[in-house]
mmCIF file of C-alpha atoms and ligand atoms in Angstrom:
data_model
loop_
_atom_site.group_PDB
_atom_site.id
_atom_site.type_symbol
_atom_site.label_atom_id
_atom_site.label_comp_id
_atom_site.label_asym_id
_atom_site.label_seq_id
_atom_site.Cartn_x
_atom_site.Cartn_y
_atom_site.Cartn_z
ATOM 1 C CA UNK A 1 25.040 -24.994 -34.944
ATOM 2 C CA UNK A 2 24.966 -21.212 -33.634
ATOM 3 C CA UNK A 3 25.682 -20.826 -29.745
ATOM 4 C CA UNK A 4 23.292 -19.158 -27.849
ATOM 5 C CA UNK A 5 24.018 -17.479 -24.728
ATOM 6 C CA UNK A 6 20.996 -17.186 -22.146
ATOM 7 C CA UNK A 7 21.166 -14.971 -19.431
ATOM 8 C CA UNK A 8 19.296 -15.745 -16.493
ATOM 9 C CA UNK A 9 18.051 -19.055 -15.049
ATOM 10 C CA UNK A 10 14.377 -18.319 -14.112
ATOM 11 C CA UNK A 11 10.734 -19.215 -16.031
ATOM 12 C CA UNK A 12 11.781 -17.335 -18.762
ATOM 13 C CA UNK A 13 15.104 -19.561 -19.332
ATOM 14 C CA UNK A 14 12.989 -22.655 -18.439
ATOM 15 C CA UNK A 15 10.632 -21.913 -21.209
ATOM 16 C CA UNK A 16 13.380 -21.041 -23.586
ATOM 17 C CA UNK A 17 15.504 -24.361 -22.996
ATOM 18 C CA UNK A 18 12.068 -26.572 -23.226
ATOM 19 C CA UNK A 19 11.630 -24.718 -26.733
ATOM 20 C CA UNK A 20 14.721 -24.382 -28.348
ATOM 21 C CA UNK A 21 16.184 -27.439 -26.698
ATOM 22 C CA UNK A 22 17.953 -28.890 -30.734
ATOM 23 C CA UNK A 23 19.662 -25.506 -30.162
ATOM 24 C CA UNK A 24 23.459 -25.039 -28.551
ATOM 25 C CA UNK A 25 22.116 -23.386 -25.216
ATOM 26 C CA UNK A 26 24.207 -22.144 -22.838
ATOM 27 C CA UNK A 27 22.843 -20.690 -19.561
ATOM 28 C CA UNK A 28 24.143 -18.262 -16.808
ATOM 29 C CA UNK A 29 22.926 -16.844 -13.941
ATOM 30 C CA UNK A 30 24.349 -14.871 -11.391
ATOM 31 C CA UNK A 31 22.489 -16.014 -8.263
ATOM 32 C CA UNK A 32 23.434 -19.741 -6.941
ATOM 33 C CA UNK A 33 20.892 -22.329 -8.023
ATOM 34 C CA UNK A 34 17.640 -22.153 -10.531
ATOM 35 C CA UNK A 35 14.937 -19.868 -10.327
ATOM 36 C CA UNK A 36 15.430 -16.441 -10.049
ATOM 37 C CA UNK A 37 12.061 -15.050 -8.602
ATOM 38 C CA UNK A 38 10.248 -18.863 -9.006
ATOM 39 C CA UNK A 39 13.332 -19.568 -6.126
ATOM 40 C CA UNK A 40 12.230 -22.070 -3.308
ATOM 41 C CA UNK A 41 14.404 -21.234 0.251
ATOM 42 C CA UNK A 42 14.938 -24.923 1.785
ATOM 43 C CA UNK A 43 15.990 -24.611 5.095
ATOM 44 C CA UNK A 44 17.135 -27.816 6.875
ATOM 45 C CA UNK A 45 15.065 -29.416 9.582
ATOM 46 C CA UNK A 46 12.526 -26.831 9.098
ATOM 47 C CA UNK A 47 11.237 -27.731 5.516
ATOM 48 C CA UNK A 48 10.331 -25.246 1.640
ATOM 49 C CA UNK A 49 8.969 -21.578 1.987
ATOM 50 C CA UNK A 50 8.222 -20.469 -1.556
ATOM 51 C CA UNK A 51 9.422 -17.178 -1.053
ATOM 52 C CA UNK A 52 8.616 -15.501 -4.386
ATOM 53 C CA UNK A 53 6.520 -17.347 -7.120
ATOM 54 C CA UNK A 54 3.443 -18.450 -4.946
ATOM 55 C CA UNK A 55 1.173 -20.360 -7.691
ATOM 56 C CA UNK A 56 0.924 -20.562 -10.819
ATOM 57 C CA UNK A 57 -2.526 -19.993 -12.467
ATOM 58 C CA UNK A 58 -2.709 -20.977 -16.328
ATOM 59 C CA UNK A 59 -4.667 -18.852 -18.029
ATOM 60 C CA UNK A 60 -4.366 -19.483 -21.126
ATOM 61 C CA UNK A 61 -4.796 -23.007 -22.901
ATOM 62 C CA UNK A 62 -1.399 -22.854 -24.386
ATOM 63 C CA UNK A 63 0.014 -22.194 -21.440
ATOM 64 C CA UNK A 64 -1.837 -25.476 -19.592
ATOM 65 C CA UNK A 65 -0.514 -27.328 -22.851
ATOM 66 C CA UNK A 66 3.292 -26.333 -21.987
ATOM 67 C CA UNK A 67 2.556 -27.319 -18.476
ATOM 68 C CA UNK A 68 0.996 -30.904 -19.348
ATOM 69 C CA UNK A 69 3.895 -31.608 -21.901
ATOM 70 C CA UNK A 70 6.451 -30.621 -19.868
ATOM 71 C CA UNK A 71 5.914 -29.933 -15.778
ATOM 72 C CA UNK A 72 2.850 -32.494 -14.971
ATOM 73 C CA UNK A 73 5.266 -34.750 -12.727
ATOM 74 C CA UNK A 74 6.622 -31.938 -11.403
ATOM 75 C CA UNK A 75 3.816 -30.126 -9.893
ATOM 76 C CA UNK A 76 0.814 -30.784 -8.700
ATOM 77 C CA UNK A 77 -2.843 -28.427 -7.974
ATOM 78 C CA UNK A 78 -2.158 -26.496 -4.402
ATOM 79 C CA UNK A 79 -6.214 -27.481 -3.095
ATOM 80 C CA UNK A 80 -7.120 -26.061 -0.149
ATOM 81 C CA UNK A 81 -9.175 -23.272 1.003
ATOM 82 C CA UNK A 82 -8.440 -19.677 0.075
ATOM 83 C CA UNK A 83 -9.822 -16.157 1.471
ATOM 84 C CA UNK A 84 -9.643 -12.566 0.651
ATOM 85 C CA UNK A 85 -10.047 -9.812 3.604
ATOM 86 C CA UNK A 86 -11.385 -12.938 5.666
ATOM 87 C CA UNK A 87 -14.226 -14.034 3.068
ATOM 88 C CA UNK A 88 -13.363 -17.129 1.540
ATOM 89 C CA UNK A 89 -13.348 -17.096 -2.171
ATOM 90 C CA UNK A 90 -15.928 -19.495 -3.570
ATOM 91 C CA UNK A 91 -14.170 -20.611 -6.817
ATOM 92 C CA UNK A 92 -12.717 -23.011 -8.427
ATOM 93 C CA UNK A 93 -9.025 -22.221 -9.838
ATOM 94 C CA UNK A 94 -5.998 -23.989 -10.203
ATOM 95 C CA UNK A 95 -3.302 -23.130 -8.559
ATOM 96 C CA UNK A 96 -0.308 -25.296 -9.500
ATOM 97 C CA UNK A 97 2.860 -25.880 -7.023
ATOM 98 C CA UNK A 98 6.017 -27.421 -7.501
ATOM 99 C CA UNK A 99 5.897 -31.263 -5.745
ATOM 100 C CA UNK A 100 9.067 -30.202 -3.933
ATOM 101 C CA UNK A 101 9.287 -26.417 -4.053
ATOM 102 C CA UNK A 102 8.372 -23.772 -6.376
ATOM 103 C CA UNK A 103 12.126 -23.848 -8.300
ATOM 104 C CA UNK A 104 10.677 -27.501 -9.758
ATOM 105 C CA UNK A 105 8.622 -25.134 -12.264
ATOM 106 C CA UNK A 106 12.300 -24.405 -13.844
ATOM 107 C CA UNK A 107 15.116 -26.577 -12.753
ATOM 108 C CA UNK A 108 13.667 -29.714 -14.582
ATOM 109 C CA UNK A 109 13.530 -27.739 -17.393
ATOM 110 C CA UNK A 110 16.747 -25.935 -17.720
ATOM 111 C CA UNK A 111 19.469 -26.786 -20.355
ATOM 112 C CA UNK A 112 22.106 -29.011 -18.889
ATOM 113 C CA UNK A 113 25.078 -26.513 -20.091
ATOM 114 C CA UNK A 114 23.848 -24.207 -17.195
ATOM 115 C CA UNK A 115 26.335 -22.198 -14.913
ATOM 116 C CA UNK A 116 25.710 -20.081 -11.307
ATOM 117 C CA UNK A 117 27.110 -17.563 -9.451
ATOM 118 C CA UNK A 118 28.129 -15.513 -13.263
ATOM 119 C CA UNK A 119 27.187 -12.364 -13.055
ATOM 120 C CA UNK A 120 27.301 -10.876 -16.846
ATOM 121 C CA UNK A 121 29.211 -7.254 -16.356
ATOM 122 C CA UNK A 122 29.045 -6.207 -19.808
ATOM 123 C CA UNK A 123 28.249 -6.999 -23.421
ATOM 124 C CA UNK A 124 30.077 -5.637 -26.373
ATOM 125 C CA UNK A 125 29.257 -6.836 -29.878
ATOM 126 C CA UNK A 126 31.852 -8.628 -32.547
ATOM 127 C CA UNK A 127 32.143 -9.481 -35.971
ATOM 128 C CA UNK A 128 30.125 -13.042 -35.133
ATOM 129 C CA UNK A 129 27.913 -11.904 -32.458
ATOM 130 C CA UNK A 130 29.070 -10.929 -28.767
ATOM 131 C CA UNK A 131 31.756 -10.988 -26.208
ATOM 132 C CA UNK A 132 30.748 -11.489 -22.877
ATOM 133 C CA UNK A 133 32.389 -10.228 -19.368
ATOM 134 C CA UNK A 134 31.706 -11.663 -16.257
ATOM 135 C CA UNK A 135 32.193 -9.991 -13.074
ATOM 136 C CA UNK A 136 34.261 -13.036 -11.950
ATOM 137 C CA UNK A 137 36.992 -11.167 -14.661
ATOM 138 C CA UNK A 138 35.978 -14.400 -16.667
ATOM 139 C CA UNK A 139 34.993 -14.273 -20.566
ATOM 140 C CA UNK A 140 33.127 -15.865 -23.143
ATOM 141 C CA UNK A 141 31.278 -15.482 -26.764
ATOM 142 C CA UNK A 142 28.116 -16.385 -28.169
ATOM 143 C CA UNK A 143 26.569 -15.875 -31.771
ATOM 144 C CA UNK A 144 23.116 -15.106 -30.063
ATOM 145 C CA UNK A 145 22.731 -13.546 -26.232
ATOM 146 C CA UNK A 146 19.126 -13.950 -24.937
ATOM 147 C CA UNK A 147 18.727 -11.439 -22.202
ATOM 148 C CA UNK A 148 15.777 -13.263 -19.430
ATOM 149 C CA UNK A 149 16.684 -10.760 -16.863
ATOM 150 C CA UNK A 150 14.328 -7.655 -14.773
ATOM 151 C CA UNK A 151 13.983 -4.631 -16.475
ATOM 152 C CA UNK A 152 16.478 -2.720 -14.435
ATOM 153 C CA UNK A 153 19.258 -5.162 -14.655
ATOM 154 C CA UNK A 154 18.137 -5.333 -18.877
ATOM 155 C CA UNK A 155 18.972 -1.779 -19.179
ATOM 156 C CA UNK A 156 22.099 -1.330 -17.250
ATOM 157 C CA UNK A 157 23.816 -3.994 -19.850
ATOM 158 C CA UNK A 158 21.818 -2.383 -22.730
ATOM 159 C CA UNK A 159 22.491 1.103 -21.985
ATOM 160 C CA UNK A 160 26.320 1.019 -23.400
ATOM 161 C CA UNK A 161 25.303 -0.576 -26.525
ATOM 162 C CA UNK A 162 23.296 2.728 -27.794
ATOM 163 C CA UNK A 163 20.553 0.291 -29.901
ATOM 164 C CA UNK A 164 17.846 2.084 -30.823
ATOM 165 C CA UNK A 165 15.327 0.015 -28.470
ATOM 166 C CA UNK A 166 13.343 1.969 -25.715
ATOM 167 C CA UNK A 167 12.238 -0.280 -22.324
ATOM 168 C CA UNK A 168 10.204 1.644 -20.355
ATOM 169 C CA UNK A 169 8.284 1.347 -17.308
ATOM 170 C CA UNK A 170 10.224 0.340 -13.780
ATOM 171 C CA UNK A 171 9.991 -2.812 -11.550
ATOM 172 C CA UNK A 172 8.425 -2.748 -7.691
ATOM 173 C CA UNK A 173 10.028 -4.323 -4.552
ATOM 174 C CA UNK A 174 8.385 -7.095 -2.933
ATOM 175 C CA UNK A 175 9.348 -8.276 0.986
ATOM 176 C CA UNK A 176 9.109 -11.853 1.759
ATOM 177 C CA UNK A 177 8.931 -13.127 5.299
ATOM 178 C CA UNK A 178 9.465 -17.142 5.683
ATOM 179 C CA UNK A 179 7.766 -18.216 9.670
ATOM 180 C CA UNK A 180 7.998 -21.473 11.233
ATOM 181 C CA UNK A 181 6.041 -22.138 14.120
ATOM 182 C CA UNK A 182 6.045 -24.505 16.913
ATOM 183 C CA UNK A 183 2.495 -24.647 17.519
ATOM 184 C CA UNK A 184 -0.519 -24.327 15.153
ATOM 185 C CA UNK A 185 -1.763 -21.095 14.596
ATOM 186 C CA UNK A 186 -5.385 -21.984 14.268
ATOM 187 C CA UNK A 187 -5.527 -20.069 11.078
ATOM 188 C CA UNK A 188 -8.163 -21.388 8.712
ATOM 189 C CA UNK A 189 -7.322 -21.701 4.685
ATOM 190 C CA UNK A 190 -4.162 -21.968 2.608
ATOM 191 C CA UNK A 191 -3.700 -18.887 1.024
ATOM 192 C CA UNK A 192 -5.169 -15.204 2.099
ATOM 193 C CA UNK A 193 -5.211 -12.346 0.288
ATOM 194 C CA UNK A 194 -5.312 -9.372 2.143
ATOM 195 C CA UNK A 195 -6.373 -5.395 0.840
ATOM 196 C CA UNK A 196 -6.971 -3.238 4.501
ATOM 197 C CA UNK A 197 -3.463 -3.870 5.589
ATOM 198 C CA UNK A 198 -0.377 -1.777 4.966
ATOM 199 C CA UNK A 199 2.267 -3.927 5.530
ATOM 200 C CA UNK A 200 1.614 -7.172 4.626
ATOM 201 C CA UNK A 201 -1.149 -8.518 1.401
ATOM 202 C CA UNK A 202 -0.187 -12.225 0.913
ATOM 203 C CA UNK A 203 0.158 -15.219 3.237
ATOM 204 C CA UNK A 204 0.531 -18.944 2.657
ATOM 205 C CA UNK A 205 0.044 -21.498 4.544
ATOM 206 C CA UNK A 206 3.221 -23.307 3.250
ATOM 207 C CA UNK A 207 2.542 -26.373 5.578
ATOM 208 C CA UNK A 208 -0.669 -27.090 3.228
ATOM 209 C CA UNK A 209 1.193 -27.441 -0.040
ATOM 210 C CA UNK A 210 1.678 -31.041 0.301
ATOM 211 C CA UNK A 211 5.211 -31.712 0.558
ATOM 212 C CA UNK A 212 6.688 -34.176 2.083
ATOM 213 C CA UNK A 213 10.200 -32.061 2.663
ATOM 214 C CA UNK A 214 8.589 -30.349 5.203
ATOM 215 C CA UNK A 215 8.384 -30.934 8.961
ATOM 216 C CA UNK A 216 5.085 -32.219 10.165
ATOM 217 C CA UNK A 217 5.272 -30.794 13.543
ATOM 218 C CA UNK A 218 6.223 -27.021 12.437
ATOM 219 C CA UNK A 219 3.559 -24.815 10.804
ATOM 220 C CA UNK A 220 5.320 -23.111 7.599
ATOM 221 C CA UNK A 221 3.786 -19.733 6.917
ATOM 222 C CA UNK A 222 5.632 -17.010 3.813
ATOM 223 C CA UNK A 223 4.383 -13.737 4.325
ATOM 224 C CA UNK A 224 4.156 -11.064 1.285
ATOM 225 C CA UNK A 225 4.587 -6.933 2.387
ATOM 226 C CA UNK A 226 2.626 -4.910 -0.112
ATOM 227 C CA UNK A 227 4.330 -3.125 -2.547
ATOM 228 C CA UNK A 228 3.738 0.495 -1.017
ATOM 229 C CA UNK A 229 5.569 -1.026 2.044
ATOM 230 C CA UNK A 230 8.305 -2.015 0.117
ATOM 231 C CA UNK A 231 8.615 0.681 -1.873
ATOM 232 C CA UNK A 232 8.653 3.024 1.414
ATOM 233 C CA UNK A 233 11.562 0.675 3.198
ATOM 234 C CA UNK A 234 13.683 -0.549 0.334
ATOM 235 C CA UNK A 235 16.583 1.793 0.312
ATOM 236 C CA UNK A 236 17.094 0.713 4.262
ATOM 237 C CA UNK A 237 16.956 -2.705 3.877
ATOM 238 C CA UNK A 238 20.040 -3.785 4.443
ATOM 239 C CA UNK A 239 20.334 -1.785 7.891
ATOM 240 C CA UNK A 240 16.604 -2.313 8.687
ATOM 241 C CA UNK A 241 16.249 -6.124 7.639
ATOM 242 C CA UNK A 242 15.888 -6.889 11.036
ATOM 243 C CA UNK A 243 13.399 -4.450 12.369
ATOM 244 C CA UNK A 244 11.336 -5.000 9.413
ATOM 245 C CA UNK A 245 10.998 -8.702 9.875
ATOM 246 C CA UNK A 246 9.610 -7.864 13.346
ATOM 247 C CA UNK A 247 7.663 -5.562 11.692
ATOM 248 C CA UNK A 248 5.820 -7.666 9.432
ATOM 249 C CA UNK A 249 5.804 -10.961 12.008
ATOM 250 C CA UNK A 250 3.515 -8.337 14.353
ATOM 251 C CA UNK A 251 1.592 -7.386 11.207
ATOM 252 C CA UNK A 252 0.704 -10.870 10.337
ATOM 253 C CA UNK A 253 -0.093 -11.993 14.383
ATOM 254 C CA UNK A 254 -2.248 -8.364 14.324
ATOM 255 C CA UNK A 255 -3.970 -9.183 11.671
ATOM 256 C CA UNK A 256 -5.146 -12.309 12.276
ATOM 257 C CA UNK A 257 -5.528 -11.503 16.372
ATOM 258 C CA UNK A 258 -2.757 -14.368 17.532
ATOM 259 C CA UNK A 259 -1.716 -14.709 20.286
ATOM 260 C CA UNK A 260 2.010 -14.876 21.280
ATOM 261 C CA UNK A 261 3.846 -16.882 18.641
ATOM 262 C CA UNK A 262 6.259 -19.446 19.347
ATOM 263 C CA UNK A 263 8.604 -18.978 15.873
ATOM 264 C CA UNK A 264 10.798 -21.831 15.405
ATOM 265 C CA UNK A 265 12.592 -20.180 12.367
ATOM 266 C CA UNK A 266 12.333 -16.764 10.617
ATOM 267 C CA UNK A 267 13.880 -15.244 7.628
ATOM 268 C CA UNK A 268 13.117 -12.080 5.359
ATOM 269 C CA UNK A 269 14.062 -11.664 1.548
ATOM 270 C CA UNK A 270 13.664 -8.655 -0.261
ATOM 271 C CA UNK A 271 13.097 -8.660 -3.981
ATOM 272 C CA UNK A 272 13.953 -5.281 -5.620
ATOM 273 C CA UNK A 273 12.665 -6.376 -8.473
ATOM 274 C CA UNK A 274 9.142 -8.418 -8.008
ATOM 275 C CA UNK A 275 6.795 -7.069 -10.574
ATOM 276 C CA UNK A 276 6.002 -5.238 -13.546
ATOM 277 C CA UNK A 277 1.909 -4.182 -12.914
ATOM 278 C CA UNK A 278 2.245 -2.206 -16.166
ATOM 279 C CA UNK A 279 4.082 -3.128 -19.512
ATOM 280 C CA UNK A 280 4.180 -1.173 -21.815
ATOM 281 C CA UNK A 281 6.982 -2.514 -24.183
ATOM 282 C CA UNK A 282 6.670 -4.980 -26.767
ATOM 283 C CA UNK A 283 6.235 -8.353 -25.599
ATOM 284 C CA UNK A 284 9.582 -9.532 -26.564
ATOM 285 C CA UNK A 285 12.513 -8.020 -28.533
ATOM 286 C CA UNK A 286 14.754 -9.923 -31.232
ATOM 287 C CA UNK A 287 17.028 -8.213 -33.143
ATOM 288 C CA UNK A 288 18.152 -11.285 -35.443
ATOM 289 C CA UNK A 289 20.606 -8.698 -37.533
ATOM 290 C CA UNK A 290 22.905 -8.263 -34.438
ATOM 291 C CA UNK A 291 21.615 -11.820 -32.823
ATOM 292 C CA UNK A 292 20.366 -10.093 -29.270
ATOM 293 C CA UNK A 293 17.147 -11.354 -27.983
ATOM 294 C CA UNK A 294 14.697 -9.486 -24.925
ATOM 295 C CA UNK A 295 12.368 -11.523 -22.749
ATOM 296 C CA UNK A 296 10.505 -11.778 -19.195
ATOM 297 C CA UNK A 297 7.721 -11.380 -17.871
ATOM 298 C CA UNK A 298 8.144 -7.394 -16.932
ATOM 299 C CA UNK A 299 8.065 -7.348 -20.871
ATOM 300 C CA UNK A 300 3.525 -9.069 -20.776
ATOM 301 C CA UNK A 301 2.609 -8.638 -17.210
ATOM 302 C CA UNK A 302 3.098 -9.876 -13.499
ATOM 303 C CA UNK A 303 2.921 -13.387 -13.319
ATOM 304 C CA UNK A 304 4.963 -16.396 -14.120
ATOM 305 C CA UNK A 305 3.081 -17.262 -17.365
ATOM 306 C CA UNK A 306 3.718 -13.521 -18.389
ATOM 307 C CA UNK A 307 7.230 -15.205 -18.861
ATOM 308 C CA UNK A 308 6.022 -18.426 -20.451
ATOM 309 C CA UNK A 309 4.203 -15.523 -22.987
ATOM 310 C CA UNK A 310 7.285 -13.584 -23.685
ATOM 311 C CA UNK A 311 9.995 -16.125 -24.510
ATOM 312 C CA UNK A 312 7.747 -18.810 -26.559
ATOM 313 C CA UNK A 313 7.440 -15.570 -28.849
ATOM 314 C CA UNK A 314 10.720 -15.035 -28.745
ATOM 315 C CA UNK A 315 11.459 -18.818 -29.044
ATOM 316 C CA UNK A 316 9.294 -18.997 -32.362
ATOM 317 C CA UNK A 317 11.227 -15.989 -33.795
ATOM 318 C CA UNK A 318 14.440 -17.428 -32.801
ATOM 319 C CA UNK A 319 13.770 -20.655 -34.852
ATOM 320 C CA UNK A 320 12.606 -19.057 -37.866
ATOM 321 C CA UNK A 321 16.342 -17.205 -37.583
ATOM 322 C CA UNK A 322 18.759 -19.149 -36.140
ATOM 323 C CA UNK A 323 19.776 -22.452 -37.563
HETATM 324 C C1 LIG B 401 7.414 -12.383 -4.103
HETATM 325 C C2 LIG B 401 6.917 -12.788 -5.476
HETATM 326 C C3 LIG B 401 5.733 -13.498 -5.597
HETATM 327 C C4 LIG B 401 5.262 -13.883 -6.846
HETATM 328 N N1 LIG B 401 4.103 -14.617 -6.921
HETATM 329 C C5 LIG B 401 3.674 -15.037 -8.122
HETATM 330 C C6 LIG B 401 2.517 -15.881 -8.223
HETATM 331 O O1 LIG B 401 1.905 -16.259 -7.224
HETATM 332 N N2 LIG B 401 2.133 -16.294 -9.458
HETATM 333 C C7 LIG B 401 2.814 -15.941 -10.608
HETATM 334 O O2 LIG B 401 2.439 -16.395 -11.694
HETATM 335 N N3 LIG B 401 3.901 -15.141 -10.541
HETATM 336 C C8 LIG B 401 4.352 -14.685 -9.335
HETATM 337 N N4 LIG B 401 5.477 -13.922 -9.259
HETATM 338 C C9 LIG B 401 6.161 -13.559 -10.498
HETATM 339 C C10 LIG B 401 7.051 -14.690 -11.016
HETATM 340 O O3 LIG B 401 7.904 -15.115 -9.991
HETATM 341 C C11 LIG B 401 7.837 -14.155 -12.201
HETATM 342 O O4 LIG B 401 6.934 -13.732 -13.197
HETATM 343 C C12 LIG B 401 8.797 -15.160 -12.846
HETATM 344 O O5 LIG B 401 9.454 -15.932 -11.870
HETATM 345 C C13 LIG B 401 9.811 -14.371 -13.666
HETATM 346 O O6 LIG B 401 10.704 -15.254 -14.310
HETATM 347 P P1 LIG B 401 11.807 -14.683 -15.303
HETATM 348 O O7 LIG B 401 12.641 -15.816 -15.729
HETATM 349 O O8 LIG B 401 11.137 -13.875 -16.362
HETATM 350 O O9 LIG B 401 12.678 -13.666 -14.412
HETATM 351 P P2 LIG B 401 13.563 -13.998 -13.125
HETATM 352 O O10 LIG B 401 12.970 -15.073 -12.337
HETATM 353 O O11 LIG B 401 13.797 -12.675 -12.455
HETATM 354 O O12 LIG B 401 14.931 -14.537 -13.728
HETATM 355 C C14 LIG B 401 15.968 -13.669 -14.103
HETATM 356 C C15 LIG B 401 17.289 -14.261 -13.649
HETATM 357 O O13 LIG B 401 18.335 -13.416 -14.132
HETATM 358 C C16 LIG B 401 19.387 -13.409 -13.204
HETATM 359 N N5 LIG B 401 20.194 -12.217 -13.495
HETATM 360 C C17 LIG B 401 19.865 -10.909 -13.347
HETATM 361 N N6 LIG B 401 20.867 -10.122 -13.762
HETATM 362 C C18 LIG B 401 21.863 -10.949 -14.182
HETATM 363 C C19 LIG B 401 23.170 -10.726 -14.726
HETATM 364 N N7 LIG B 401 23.660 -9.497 -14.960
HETATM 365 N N8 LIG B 401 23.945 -11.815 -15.031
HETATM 366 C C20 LIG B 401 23.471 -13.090 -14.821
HETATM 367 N N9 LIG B 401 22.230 -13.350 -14.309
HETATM 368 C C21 LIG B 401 21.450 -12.294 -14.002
HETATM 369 C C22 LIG B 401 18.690 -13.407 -11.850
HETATM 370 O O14 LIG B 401 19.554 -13.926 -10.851
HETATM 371 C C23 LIG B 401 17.473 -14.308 -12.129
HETATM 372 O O15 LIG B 401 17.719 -15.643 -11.731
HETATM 373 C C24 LIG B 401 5.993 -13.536 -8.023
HETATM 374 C C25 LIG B 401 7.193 -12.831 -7.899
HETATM 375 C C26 LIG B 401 7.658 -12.459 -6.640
HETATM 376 C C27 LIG B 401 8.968 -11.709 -6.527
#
């Protein structure tokens, strides 16, 4: 059976494993547990703040299909109510959550051969496939190397190889804040989407997701920036971390006119690469005549089951090829 190498741990890998799980799959990532951007930040005493992937929203019936066959004791429908610019949105969507944090959408999932904190440094190609380089100085090979990572990160391994394959388009940074609070806010709704604000267009009332990891007396709140404040702050976050948790805490107790807050626990996270509004590649790239596969979601849209899109394409194409 032909090795194949997967890089990156997220949706993407989650949906490759589930599909070509007769296959010899190995898995690396270079962060320390599952998820990439579907990561869950479990913080002890204090409970799960879903810091990227908030929901997922099937909408396509394949998509609810893969979910059903493979996640439905995993997750469960976030219910609640929900509100955009302070109007509550009169609808009725599914919004699915992971039982114990938003990482249970891809570590059940995952092939068992799967290794963290392996950063892949470069790729160079050999007379069976590839030879990989770790930035831990460590080495391996692979007939096939599935690349599941952000666009950015995609090309900087690519770009050495000189393969005639153009990804274009660029991803946009996203600033999470994770809040505990002592007290109740006295917030109504779950989830609020929010346009007339510069700093901050997302919150979630993390509390209200129905998990029983997290501490009934705290109120759990993550906090999205919008992408225009990201994209303004990003090159200082590592100096400004600080100043721009502040600054998004005030946003958030401006916005909805709190009073003084009594935070139990706060945290930022910046994601340099969160989204991909505008595609404009194909939706997945296999190149069975030098074994290199391309998926994510950057590659169909913004969302989780952009990535569920690209790599069940890729998956089919894989097992026509690869035996
Ligand atoms: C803040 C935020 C909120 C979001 N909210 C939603 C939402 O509500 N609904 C929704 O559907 N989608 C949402 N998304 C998008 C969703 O999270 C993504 O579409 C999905 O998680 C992408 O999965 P992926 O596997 O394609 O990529 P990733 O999750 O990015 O996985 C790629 C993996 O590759 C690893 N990697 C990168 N470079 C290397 C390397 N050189 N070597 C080894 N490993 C490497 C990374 O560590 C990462 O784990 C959100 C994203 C963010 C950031």
């Amino acid at each position: 059976m032909k090795k194949i190498t997967i890089v990156g741990a997220g949706f993407s890998a989650a949906v490759l494993s589930a599909l070509l799980n007769q296959h010899d799959l190995t898995i690396v990532d270079k962060g320390r547990g599952p998820g990439g951007r579907s990561s869950a930040r479990r913080v002890d005493g204090v409970g799960v703040f879903d810091h990227g992937l908030q929901y997922v929203h099937p909408k396509h019936n394949e998509f609810q299909l893969f979910l059903d066959e493979h996640l439905s004791s995993h997750i469960h429908n976030w219910q609640g109510y929900f509100y955009e610019d302070g109007k509550q949105i009169e609808e009725d969507k599914i919004r699915y959550v992971g039982n114990t944090g938003n990482n249970d959408f891809v570590k059940h999932l995952l092939a068992k051969n799967t290794s963290y904190q392996k950063e892949l440094a470069s790729l160079k190609q050999n007379s069976s496939g590839w030879d990989l380089s770790f930035k831990d100085g460590s080495e391996t090979s692979a007939h096939n190397v599935i690349l599941t990572i952000p666009l950015e990160q995609c090309r900087v391994l690519l770009e050495p190889l000189k393969l005639a394959i153009q990804l274009e388009g660029g991803m946009q940074p996203i600033f999470s804040v994770m809040l505990a609070l002592n007290t109740s806010s006295g917030i109504k709704g779950s989830g609020h989407i929010i346009h007339n604000n510069s700093i901050i267009g997302w919150c979630a009332n993390e509390s209200s997701k129905r998990r029983e990891n997290n501490n009934s007396n705290l109120e759990l709140w993550s906090i999205q920036s919008t992408i225009e404040y990201a994209k303004n702050n990003y090159k200082h976050y590592r100096e400004k971390k600080e100043a721009m948790l502040q600054e998004m805490i005030k946003a958030f107790t401006d916005h909805f006119q709190l009073e003084q807050l009594d935070v139990h626990y706060q945290n930022i996270h910046g994601w340099l690469y969160a989204y991909n509004e505008q595609p404009k590649t194909e939706k997945y790239i296999w190149l069975p005549e030098i074994g290199l596969g391309i998926c994510g979601d950057w590659m169909a849209g913004p969302k989780a089951e952009n990535s569920w899109q690209s790599a069940s394409l890729l998956a089919k194409a894989i097992m026509k090829d690869v035996t």
